[in-house]
Every structure is written in C-alpha cells, then in structure tokens.
Amino acid sequence: MQHQKLATIEDVAAIAGVSIATVSRAINEPTKVADETRRRVTEAIAQTGYTTNAMARSLRMRRSNMILILAPDVGDPNFSNILVGLETEASKRSYGVLIGNTQNDPAREADYLRFISSNRADGLILFTGHLPYGYGNDAGESRLPPMVAVNEPVSNSDVPFVGVDNFEGSRIAAEHLISQGHRRIAFIGRSTSKAVNILREKGYRAALEGHGITIDPRLISDGDGTTESGRAATEHMFVRDVLPTAFLCVNDVTALGVIIALTARRYELPRQFSVMGFDDITFASFVSPSLTTMKQPRLKIGEEAMDLLLALLEGKSVARKQVLLRSELIVRNSVGQVSRS
Amino acid sequence: MQHQKLATIEDVAAIAGVSIATVSRAINEPTKVADETRRRVTEAIAQTGYTTNAMARSLRMRRSNMILILAPDVGDPNFSNILVGLETEASKRSYGVLIGNTQNDPAREADYLRFISSNRADGLILFTGHLPYGYGNDAGESRLPPMVAVNEPVSNSDVPFVGVDNFEGSRIAAEHLISQGHRRIAFIGRSTSKAVNILREKGYRAALEGHGITIDPRLISDGDGTTESGRAATEHMFVRDVLPTAFLCVNDVTALGVIIALTARRYELPRQFSVMGFDDITFASFVSPSLTTMKQPRLKIGEEAMDLLLALLEGKSVARKQVLLRSELIVRNSVGQVSRS
DNA sequence: ATGTTTGATGTAAAGGTTTACACAGCTGGA
DNA sequence: TCCAGCTGTGTAAACCTTTACATCAAACAT
C-alpha cells in the first residue's frame, strides 16, 4: 500500500503516442517539439499526474539540485533568518536545502561531507567558520564542492564570503558612542581565533584612534560571545575597579550579559552606563533597556550567499569573491549621553 | 575539473577481483560474504575512496532516506530546538533532513509536496498544523507519505502528533497561579482555530473550575500568539477597566506583550500583577522580570517525532499515534503572591 | 531533378546501484 | 553412490531519466 507505482515517463509516452525522448524534450526543451505534440504530452501528463523522478534525473545528470547547509548550531540567533534567505533564494531557483547540524563535532562534519561525495548535494554553505573536517583524508583526495561561507568567513582560505562588513560596522558603533560623549569605551569579546571578533575589535580601535582617544588595554576583555562571558567580563572590571562609561560588545548576546551584570548591581541604564551590541537579534528590542545595536541584513545575506553559490555551481565565473553588506545603526535605549563623573 | 569521475562499485569490484554483486553485498549484508572476500573488498574500497552513489541507490530502492520538514516559519522560537532534536535522531539513523519554509503560502506548500512525489523525500514532519495544500488535487490522487506532526497537531486528521500535553500543562500553570492566591486570572490568547490555543484554554478552565472559581468571560481575550496581541489585549482590559490579578498567556511571546504593556503603565511586577507564559523560549529568562512559564522539552519532542516517523517509514506498526510529553513548571520572577487590593 | 538544410521524432546507451535467480562446489545423510 | 541442502558468488534485469545519434520528411537552393 505504500507504493502504488507512480506514473513514469513511459506511461505518459504511451498515452500521448510518442516516444519517451519526446516526452522528456516536451518537458525540458519545449521549443524543440511541435506544438501539437507538446499539447498531447501536456495532456497525458495531467491525466497521469506524472512527476519526473528526481533520483533518476539526478543519476543521469550527475546533479542533485540540493545544497547542504553546515551549521555548528542551528539555535544560533543569527541562524534562522539567514536560513530563510538561503531557503527562499534556493527554492526560487528550484534547489532544495539540506540541513547539517554539526555541533562542531568533527565526526559529524565528516559524516555530512558524505552527502557531497555520494552526490546528494551539489554545493555547500558554511556557517562554521572553517573548512569541514575530514576533507581530503580519504584516499581519492575528495575535492571540495563549490562553497560559500556565511556569518563567519573561513579563516585562511579563499572560500567566498557573504556577510556584513564587520570592521566598518563596529567602527560606526564606536563612533556612535563617541558622538554621545564617551571616551572610556570598553570592548567586550576580544578573541584571537574568531575572525568576526577580530574584525569588530579592529573597527573599535580604528574609531577610537581616529578621535585621538588612547586605548586602555584594561578595557578590552576576552570573550567567546556568550551571555555568560559578557556578565563575567563586566564583573571582572568592577572587581579590578577599572571602569568604562560605555560597553561596546562583540554581539548582542554578550551585551545581554553586560546588562544583566549592571542591572544586578542596581545601576540605571543608560544613565550610568551605556551598552551597545551588534547583530540586532530578535530579543534586542525586548530586553530592558532595549538594545542599541548594529543590524545585520540577515535575509539579504542569505539570499546573496545562495545566489553566489548557485552562480558558482552553474559555472559562471564570479567576479566578487566577497560580498560585504552594510550594517545599520539601530538606536534604542541602552546608550545615552555620557554622565558627568 | 568539477567532476573527476568518482570511483564506482565496478572499480572496486575490479580491484578486489570479484563481481559488483559481491561488492554490494559486502557493503550491505556483510555476513553473506566470505571473510577473505570481504577483506579484499574493504581494502579495495579504502584504496579507491569509493562512496556509494546515493542517487543510484535511491533510484533502485525507491527510497531517498530523506525527511522533509515543512515549517511555516523557521524563525519561530520553538522551531530551532525541535529541529535540533529532529536532526540529531535522523542523522543517527542516517537519514538526511530537508527544510521547507512555507510561510503558510499554499503555493509553496504544494511546491514542496513535489519533493515527495518526485521521490526526493520519504516522509514528512509537519510544523504547520494542517495538511499540506495541493494534496490530492492532481489526478492520480497523490497519496500522502508517512507524516508526523509536531509543535501543533493537525486538526481533524489522524496524523500522529508528538508534543507537549497542552491541556495538562496549562492546567498546571493555572494551578500555580491559584496556589499564589490568585482568583481573578485572565487568559490571553484564545482562538477558535488553533488547536494549541484551544487546549491551553481548556486547561485554564479546568483548573479554575476545579477550584470553584467562576470564570469571568471578560477576562478571556482573543489573540494570535504574537507580542502585539498580548500588548493589545492588556491595554484593552485597562480601557474596559476589567482587571485580573494575574495573566495566564497562551505562550511566552504573548506574555512578553503583556509585560511590555504593564511596564509601560509603570506597574511593578510581580508585586502588582503576575504574568505567566508557556513554552520557555530562549529569552524567557532574560526578560525583566524573568518569565515564569511551562517548559517544553523541545529536544526530546524532536527526537521522539523523528523516531516515530522512521518507525512508520520502516513499516513497523506503531502503537501510539500520539506522544504527549510533560511540560515542566519553571518558576522565575514574573509571578508573585496576589496583592491585597 | 538533385542535393542540402532544417525540423521533428525515434532508438538506444548510459548513469550506478540492488537483488532475483542461477550456478558451482561442498557437506552430510541415506 | 546419489541426492538434498547450504554457502558463496556471478549474471543480468530493473529502477527512470537524459541525450547523442540516426532517421525521415519537407522545404529549399541549384
């Protein structure tokens, strides 16, 4: 009962009174078949409810029309909206989208690579910030398929990247704080390994230096981008008693941790301290105080990335190997004029 | 350069000095081939880096080992964690997971159904709360594949459902408010169409009735589960001047709207009003006041749903067509003792 | 009238598996 | 000695397309 034998191209051909080659052409290259014949075929298709078997087609054409999305964490607040963009563009061009949630587990990444080598996916979108593990160690030197990185560039490689201009965005964010009179500005979320963090720190430095503000290294704090890291970094500054008037955070999630720490110490925001995030994730507008931040055009990022990947896939030589979009300053209530101290 | 001709089963067979049938058996039914032969085949596979071509296999076996997930909105805060569960279980059983973001657009749903009829997916996970549009209107009466609903049951159908016991959970939530001395309890988010809302309202009613509290219909407010609906409903109650001491909301997103409305009116929570949510979405612990709510075991829901679907797919007769998991009361700071008024 | 081009269609191969069936050799029982 | 059953392997069909090549008729040019 499971399989009631779907109609094949042969059934259609029989009904229309033509050969299967003609049916195939009527579907894929309509101009190459006579009007009258095409009409008969179309009718036969409607009559049988025929759909072309994607497996047979993929087998023959050596192409699955599927894209694999490799993400370390599907729960990442940046993920879902980029995914919508990716999916929208893919489906518009009749590609399907496969999800691989790797949790940064090398075994799982290697596992998912087999979707490529077994022809189940033609291309790869990388959220991971690194090339998949397990690449090229099987004999046969498995070639990597066309790829595009998103969210985080792939460190030392020439994998095309689509994302926000993190340096520029962070510079704008810092400028905003400076424009509110802040001079002692902390940067929360320094990292030596994550490209995004590095760029955002550079933007911060550029802005301060551009305004002749000397950077106090004690105001730069390591962090891995989690809420807890933001909270801990803030606490640490209080313990050491080296305090800024404003916190520029590597992302919104970190900023949330900073807000939690400050609120716990009963400070009033933004009167006593200003906090700035980056990303504009969903809850940024719901926190109290609502978060001033830089908005990533996530939908657009997804669309552009998929567009680039499909271009690569279709063999078009692609001019730009890097698409940097602008982030937008969203002013809410977590940043204020510097308080006279 | 794209395709350097991958090794096929034939190459392996040649190297191992056996027929392709034997190679296939060595891979899929190892016990059926002699130890020595199997060793040679394994070696040949390693040597060539052979991976079986999934398209050819699927074509032959009439099975893609792919599951299609149909979701109206990938950004739904309940979605991502359930997805992780679904994906984890699927990948454990070596199924792949395809994402279909439909935005409730009938055309897109119908479009995705073609993944089924073209054999690109064997089964369906429904987040949508309804059967996909475009089912069965093509001639040939396209049979629906094995399906499991998640997040929201599929109204009037016998599609198996995996989720939380909404009635019971809501009853527990209401009981909690009652235990804090509340008698005038509002229910925000009534709906006549959404099964989840209906069940949660029933749980609310059951709890109140069980404690001999007569229900004031003016305290039951329609809502579609958005933040804005929660805000508007609350405002409306102030305008009519019919006020509860506690708000039981159909979900956390709605509760957030209620909190926003109350905070805007400068009420102090939970001293003056109590607010209770449902779902325990990520930001529930970050709102101020942090939200008391019922936690959905989302990971588990995903895993159970996929497990059920795969069982269905493999033809096992499944005992339970409905898996109801318990939700857990999470006490935070948005609910307090009723204030003497 | 002959040769050439064009357009529409058909024939058959190829794509890479799985698996029913056949076969060969061997074991063990009668 | 013969037969039955078992084990391990091979042959070939089937799964459903796409497409190179062949064919044929009609149109056109010479």
mmCIF file of C-alpha atoms in Angstrom, chain A residues 3-263:
data_model
loop_
_atom_site.group_PDB
_atom_site.id
_atom_site.type_symbol
_atom_site.label_atom_id
_atom_site.label_comp_id
_atom_site.label_asym_id
_atom_site.label_seq_id
_atom_site.Cartn_x
_atom_site.Cartn_y
_atom_site.Cartn_z
ATOM 1 C CA HIS A 3 3.835 2.463 -3.167
ATOM 2 C CA GLN A 4 1.104 2.439 -5.733
ATOM 3 C CA LYS A 5 3.589 2.644 -8.550
ATOM 4 C CA LEU A 6 3.889 6.197 -9.744
ATOM 5 C CA ALA A 7 3.477 7.060 -13.394
ATOM 6 C CA THR A 8 6.704 7.117 -15.370
ATOM 7 C CA ILE A 9 7.690 8.890 -18.473
ATOM 8 C CA GLU A 10 6.880 5.740 -20.347
ATOM 9 C CA ASP A 11 3.243 5.802 -19.319
ATOM 10 C CA VAL A 12 2.994 9.371 -20.493
ATOM 11 C CA ALA A 13 4.634 8.484 -23.779
ATOM 12 C CA ALA A 14 2.225 5.641 -24.382
ATOM 13 C CA ILE A 15 -0.810 7.808 -23.790
ATOM 14 C CA ALA A 16 0.466 10.654 -25.902
ATOM 15 C CA GLY A 17 1.503 8.243 -28.611
ATOM 16 C CA VAL A 18 5.113 9.408 -28.770
ATOM 17 C CA SER A 19 8.479 8.141 -27.631
ATOM 18 C CA ILE A 20 9.902 8.810 -24.190
ATOM 19 C CA ALA A 21 12.556 11.031 -25.690
ATOM 20 C CA THR A 22 9.866 13.338 -26.958
ATOM 21 C CA VAL A 23 8.188 13.480 -23.601
ATOM 22 C CA SER A 24 11.462 14.373 -21.975
ATOM 23 C CA ARG A 25 12.020 17.093 -24.511
ATOM 24 C CA ALA A 26 8.489 18.391 -24.181
ATOM 25 C CA ILE A 27 9.228 18.887 -20.513
ATOM 26 C CA ASN A 28 12.764 20.201 -20.624
ATOM 27 C CA GLU A 29 13.115 21.882 -24.001
ATOM 28 C CA PRO A 30 9.587 22.707 -25.075
ATOM 29 C CA THR A 31 10.672 24.680 -28.112
ATOM 30 C CA LYS A 32 12.163 21.625 -29.655
ATOM 31 C CA VAL A 33 8.882 19.802 -30.049
ATOM 32 C CA ALA A 34 5.969 20.545 -32.339
ATOM 33 C CA ASP A 35 3.047 22.425 -30.849
ATOM 34 C CA GLU A 36 0.520 19.703 -31.429
ATOM 35 C CA THR A 37 2.783 17.057 -29.932
ATOM 36 C CA ARG A 38 3.521 19.181 -26.924
ATOM 37 C CA ARG A 39 -0.172 19.634 -26.347
ATOM 38 C CA ARG A 40 -0.745 15.896 -26.363
ATOM 39 C CA VAL A 41 2.112 15.335 -23.963
ATOM 40 C CA THR A 42 0.936 18.017 -21.576
ATOM 41 C CA GLU A 43 -2.463 16.449 -21.545
ATOM 42 C CA ALA A 44 -1.076 12.988 -20.909
ATOM 43 C CA ILE A 45 0.949 14.364 -18.020
ATOM 44 C CA ALA A 46 -2.092 15.944 -16.466
ATOM 45 C CA GLN A 47 -4.026 12.753 -16.973
ATOM 46 C CA THR A 48 -1.467 10.546 -15.244
ATOM 47 C CA GLY A 49 -0.315 13.004 -12.599
ATOM 48 C CA TYR A 50 3.217 12.329 -13.691
ATOM 49 C CA THR A 51 6.122 13.930 -11.846
ATOM 50 C CA THR A 52 9.604 13.311 -13.008
ATOM 51 C CA ASN A 53 11.573 11.064 -10.730
ATOM 52 C CA ALA A 54 14.268 13.254 -9.275
ATOM 53 C CA MET A 55 16.524 10.330 -8.457
ATOM 54 C CA ALA A 56 16.660 9.051 -11.981
ATOM 55 C CA ARG A 57 17.233 12.523 -13.274
ATOM 56 C CA SER A 58 19.979 13.238 -10.769
ATOM 57 C CA LEU A 59 21.643 9.968 -11.524
ATOM 58 C CA ARG A 60 21.710 10.683 -15.183
ATOM 59 C CA MET A 61 22.666 14.329 -14.888
ATOM 60 C CA ARG A 62 25.116 13.902 -12.037
ATOM 61 C CA ARG A 63 23.495 16.708 -10.177
ATOM 62 C CA SER A 64 21.135 16.621 -7.261
ATOM 63 C CA ASN A 65 19.984 20.225 -7.180
ATOM 64 C CA MET A 66 20.475 20.176 -3.457
ATOM 65 C CA ILE A 67 22.515 22.457 -1.248
ATOM 66 C CA LEU A 68 23.882 21.348 2.083
ATOM 67 C CA ILE A 69 23.991 23.866 4.891
ATOM 68 C CA LEU A 70 26.564 23.070 7.508
ATOM 69 C CA ALA A 71 25.907 24.851 10.764
ATOM 70 C CA PRO A 72 27.541 24.306 14.123
ATOM 71 C CA ASP A 73 24.422 25.361 15.955
ATOM 72 C CA VAL A 74 21.004 25.695 14.474
ATOM 73 C CA GLY A 75 19.913 27.557 17.579
ATOM 74 C CA ASP A 76 22.249 30.469 16.931
ATOM 75 C CA PRO A 77 20.122 33.605 16.899
ATOM 76 C CA ASN A 78 21.712 34.694 13.648
ATOM 77 C CA PHE A 79 20.982 31.398 12.006
ATOM 78 C CA SER A 80 17.278 31.260 11.399
ATOM 79 C CA ASN A 81 16.874 34.475 9.473
ATOM 80 C CA ILE A 82 19.844 33.797 7.270
ATOM 81 C CA LEU A 83 18.367 30.378 6.677
ATOM 82 C CA VAL A 84 15.138 31.943 5.493
ATOM 83 C CA GLY A 85 17.094 33.975 2.976
ATOM 84 C CA LEU A 86 19.053 30.969 1.813
ATOM 85 C CA GLU A 87 15.981 28.870 1.505
ATOM 86 C CA THR A 88 13.947 31.500 -0.305
ATOM 87 C CA GLU A 89 16.539 32.026 -2.969
ATOM 88 C CA ALA A 90 17.221 28.309 -3.341
ATOM 89 C CA SER A 91 13.605 27.395 -3.722
ATOM 90 C CA LYS A 92 13.104 30.208 -6.213
ATOM 91 C CA ARG A 93 15.703 28.545 -8.405
ATOM 92 C CA SER A 94 14.269 25.112 -7.576
ATOM 93 C CA TYR A 95 17.056 23.892 -5.420
ATOM 94 C CA GLY A 96 16.397 22.075 -2.174
ATOM 95 C CA VAL A 97 18.084 22.801 1.081
ATOM 96 C CA LEU A 98 19.549 20.193 3.392
ATOM 97 C CA ILE A 99 20.433 20.910 6.975
ATOM 98 C CA GLY A 100 23.518 19.581 8.715
ATOM 99 C CA ASN A 101 23.764 20.458 12.357
ATOM 100 C CA THR A 102 27.319 19.624 13.340
ATOM 101 C CA GLN A 103 27.687 20.957 16.880
ATOM 102 C CA ASN A 104 31.312 21.476 15.878
ATOM 103 C CA ASP A 105 31.822 17.752 16.120
ATOM 104 C CA PRO A 106 34.478 16.723 13.575
ATOM 105 C CA ALA A 107 32.891 13.311 13.212
ATOM 106 C CA ARG A 108 29.576 14.826 12.289
ATOM 107 C CA GLU A 109 31.171 17.200 9.832
ATOM 108 C CA ALA A 110 32.949 14.350 8.136
ATOM 109 C CA ASP A 111 29.713 12.447 8.110
ATOM 110 C CA TYR A 112 27.936 15.227 6.347
ATOM 111 C CA LEU A 113 30.669 15.543 3.797
ATOM 112 C CA ARG A 114 29.494 12.217 2.528
ATOM 113 C CA PHE A 115 26.387 13.939 1.298
ATOM 114 C CA ILE A 116 28.696 15.592 -1.138
ATOM 115 C CA SER A 117 30.735 12.598 -2.147
ATOM 116 C CA SER A 118 27.639 10.495 -2.554
ATOM 117 C CA ASN A 119 26.152 13.087 -4.859
ATOM 118 C CA ARG A 120 23.300 14.013 -2.610
ATOM 119 C CA ALA A 121 24.305 17.668 -2.574
ATOM 120 C CA ASP A 122 25.997 19.831 -5.163
ATOM 121 C CA GLY A 123 27.171 22.708 -3.031
ATOM 122 C CA LEU A 124 27.906 23.799 0.492
ATOM 123 C CA ILE A 125 27.021 26.748 2.666
ATOM 124 C CA LEU A 126 29.335 27.063 5.642
ATOM 125 C CA PHE A 127 28.248 28.643 8.883
ATOM 126 C CA THR A 128 31.129 27.093 10.685
ATOM 127 C CA GLY A 129 33.990 29.432 10.007
ATOM 128 C CA HIS A 130 36.278 26.607 8.976
ATOM 129 C CA LEU A 131 36.594 24.044 6.245
ATOM 130 C CA PRO A 132 34.820 20.830 7.120
ATOM 131 C CA TYR A 133 36.940 18.285 8.876
ATOM 132 C CA GLY A 134 37.572 15.020 7.170
ATOM 133 C CA TYR A 135 38.126 16.691 3.888
ATOM 134 C CA GLY A 136 40.758 15.128 1.711
ATOM 135 C CA ASN A 137 41.929 12.449 4.077
ATOM 136 C CA ASP A 138 40.151 9.591 2.389
ATOM 137 C CA ALA A 139 42.263 8.377 -0.438
ATOM 138 C CA GLY A 140 40.979 9.665 -3.737
ATOM 139 C CA GLU A 141 41.518 13.159 -2.448
ATOM 140 C CA SER A 142 37.920 14.165 -2.219
ATOM 141 C CA ARG A 143 37.619 17.502 -3.905
ATOM 142 C CA LEU A 144 35.576 20.055 -2.075
ATOM 143 C CA PRO A 145 32.482 21.198 -3.909
ATOM 144 C CA PRO A 146 31.557 24.818 -4.573
ATOM 145 C CA MET A 147 31.161 26.562 -1.253
ATOM 146 C CA VAL A 148 30.171 29.902 0.175
ATOM 147 C CA ALA A 149 30.749 30.991 3.749
ATOM 148 C CA VAL A 150 28.233 32.993 5.635
ATOM 149 C CA ASN A 151 28.030 34.519 9.081
ATOM 150 C CA GLU A 152 31.717 33.867 9.608
ATOM 151 C CA PRO A 153 34.458 33.894 6.962
ATOM 152 C CA VAL A 154 36.551 30.782 6.627
ATOM 153 C CA SER A 155 39.946 31.559 8.058
ATOM 154 C CA ASN A 156 42.932 31.375 5.716
ATOM 155 C CA SER A 157 41.219 30.090 2.623
ATOM 156 C CA ASP A 158 39.728 31.704 -0.417
ATOM 157 C CA VAL A 159 36.215 30.495 0.198
ATOM 158 C CA PRO A 160 33.892 33.288 -0.912
ATOM 159 C CA PHE A 161 32.187 35.045 1.951
ATOM 160 C CA VAL A 162 28.901 36.879 2.184
ATOM 161 C CA GLY A 163 28.252 38.921 5.253
ATOM 162 C CA VAL A 164 28.310 42.197 6.940
ATOM 163 C CA ASP A 165 31.311 44.489 6.901
ATOM 164 C CA ASN A 166 32.284 43.821 10.477
ATOM 165 C CA PHE A 167 35.125 46.291 10.621
ATOM 166 C CA GLU A 168 33.061 49.141 9.282
ATOM 167 C CA GLY A 169 30.018 48.227 11.339
ATOM 168 C CA SER A 170 31.970 48.125 14.538
ATOM 169 C CA ARG A 171 33.621 51.420 13.680
ATOM 170 C CA ILE A 172 30.225 53.009 13.215
ATOM 171 C CA ALA A 173 29.061 51.591 16.519
ATOM 172 C CA ALA A 174 32.080 53.022 18.325
ATOM 173 C CA GLU A 175 31.612 56.356 16.557
ATOM 174 C CA HIS A 176 28.072 56.425 17.863
ATOM 175 C CA LEU A 177 29.289 56.028 21.421
ATOM 176 C CA ILE A 178 31.910 58.700 20.882
ATOM 177 C CA SER A 179 29.276 61.023 19.486
ATOM 178 C CA GLN A 180 27.445 60.660 22.792
ATOM 179 C CA GLY A 181 30.493 61.979 24.565
ATOM 180 C CA HIS A 182 32.010 58.678 25.665
ATOM 181 C CA ARG A 183 35.786 58.461 25.880
ATOM 182 C CA ARG A 184 36.315 55.477 28.140
ATOM 183 C CA ILE A 185 34.815 52.750 25.983
ATOM 184 C CA ALA A 186 35.284 49.084 26.757
ATOM 185 C CA PHE A 187 35.348 46.366 24.147
ATOM 186 C CA ILE A 188 33.883 43.096 25.377
ATOM 187 C CA GLY A 189 34.525 39.962 23.384
ATOM 188 C CA ARG A 190 38.081 40.004 22.143
ATOM 189 C CA SER A 191 39.256 36.743 20.591
ATOM 190 C CA THR A 192 42.380 35.752 18.741
ATOM 191 C CA SER A 193 40.744 32.972 16.815
ATOM 192 C CA LYS A 194 37.349 34.122 15.628
ATOM 193 C CA ALA A 195 37.561 36.309 12.542
ATOM 194 C CA VAL A 196 34.391 38.185 13.357
ATOM 195 C CA ASN A 197 35.646 39.183 16.790
ATOM 196 C CA ILE A 198 38.979 40.259 15.407
ATOM 197 C CA LEU A 199 37.407 42.494 12.785
ATOM 198 C CA ARG A 200 34.997 44.061 15.191
ATOM 199 C CA GLU A 201 37.801 44.811 17.588
ATOM 200 C CA LYS A 202 39.740 46.437 14.773
ATOM 201 C CA GLY A 203 36.779 48.643 13.952
ATOM 202 C CA TYR A 204 36.589 49.674 17.582
ATOM 203 C CA ARG A 205 40.286 50.525 17.645
ATOM 204 C CA ALA A 206 40.084 52.465 14.397
ATOM 205 C CA ALA A 207 37.267 54.636 15.665
ATOM 206 C CA LEU A 208 38.976 55.462 18.931
ATOM 207 C CA GLU A 209 42.291 56.148 17.300
ATOM 208 C CA GLY A 210 40.575 58.299 14.694
ATOM 209 C CA HIS A 211 39.370 60.506 17.509
ATOM 210 C CA GLY A 212 42.694 60.629 19.265
ATOM 211 C CA ILE A 213 41.498 58.511 22.148
ATOM 212 C CA THR A 214 44.241 56.316 23.565
ATOM 213 C CA ILE A 215 43.095 52.807 24.151
ATOM 214 C CA ASP A 216 43.275 51.467 27.682
ATOM 215 C CA PRO A 217 44.088 47.764 27.289
ATOM 216 C CA ARG A 218 42.412 47.042 30.602
ATOM 217 C CA LEU A 219 39.132 47.986 28.946
ATOM 218 C CA ILE A 220 39.485 45.253 26.361
ATOM 219 C CA SER A 221 38.184 41.977 27.596
ATOM 220 C CA ASP A 222 38.269 38.500 26.150
ATOM 221 C CA GLY A 223 35.013 36.726 25.452
ATOM 222 C CA ASP A 224 33.560 33.934 23.427
ATOM 223 C CA GLY A 225 30.361 35.675 22.529
ATOM 224 C CA THR A 226 28.128 34.101 25.164
ATOM 225 C CA THR A 227 25.908 35.881 27.664
ATOM 226 C CA GLU A 228 27.934 34.469 30.495
ATOM 227 C CA SER A 229 31.156 35.833 29.039
ATOM 228 C CA GLY A 230 29.637 39.306 28.943
ATOM 229 C CA ARG A 231 28.474 39.063 32.500
ATOM 230 C CA ALA A 232 31.803 37.760 33.756
ATOM 231 C CA ALA A 233 33.832 40.370 31.910
ATOM 232 C CA THR A 234 31.739 43.149 33.404
ATOM 233 C CA GLU A 235 32.056 41.751 36.902
ATOM 234 C CA HIS A 236 35.772 41.479 36.432
ATOM 235 C CA MET A 237 36.029 45.152 35.580
ATOM 236 C CA PHE A 238 34.215 46.066 38.755
ATOM 237 C CA VAL A 239 36.493 43.834 40.770
ATOM 238 C CA ARG A 240 39.561 45.437 39.273
ATOM 239 C CA ASP A 241 37.829 48.788 39.556
ATOM 240 C CA VAL A 242 38.788 49.852 36.067
ATOM 241 C CA LEU A 243 35.577 51.100 34.589
ATOM 242 C CA PRO A 244 34.406 52.484 31.274
ATOM 243 C CA THR A 245 31.413 54.708 30.684
ATOM 244 C CA ALA A 246 30.278 52.617 27.765
ATOM 245 C CA PHE A 247 30.499 48.958 26.766
ATOM 246 C CA LEU A 248 30.859 48.071 23.119
ATOM 247 C CA CYS A 249 30.080 44.372 22.852
ATOM 248 C CA VAL A 250 31.098 41.983 20.155
ATOM 249 C CA ASN A 251 27.484 40.900 19.792
ATOM 250 C CA ASP A 252 24.018 41.247 21.296
ATOM 251 C CA VAL A 253 24.255 38.061 23.267
ATOM 252 C CA THR A 254 27.323 39.379 25.043
ATOM 253 C CA ALA A 255 25.650 42.752 25.552
ATOM 254 C CA LEU A 256 22.827 40.983 27.300
ATOM 255 C CA GLY A 257 25.316 39.576 29.785
ATOM 256 C CA VAL A 258 26.692 43.050 30.393
ATOM 257 C CA ILE A 259 23.201 44.401 31.004
ATOM 258 C CA ILE A 260 22.473 41.589 33.412
ATOM 259 C CA ALA A 261 25.644 42.317 35.375
ATOM 260 C CA LEU A 262 24.962 46.038 35.528
ATOM 261 C CA THR A 263 21.323 45.593 36.451
#
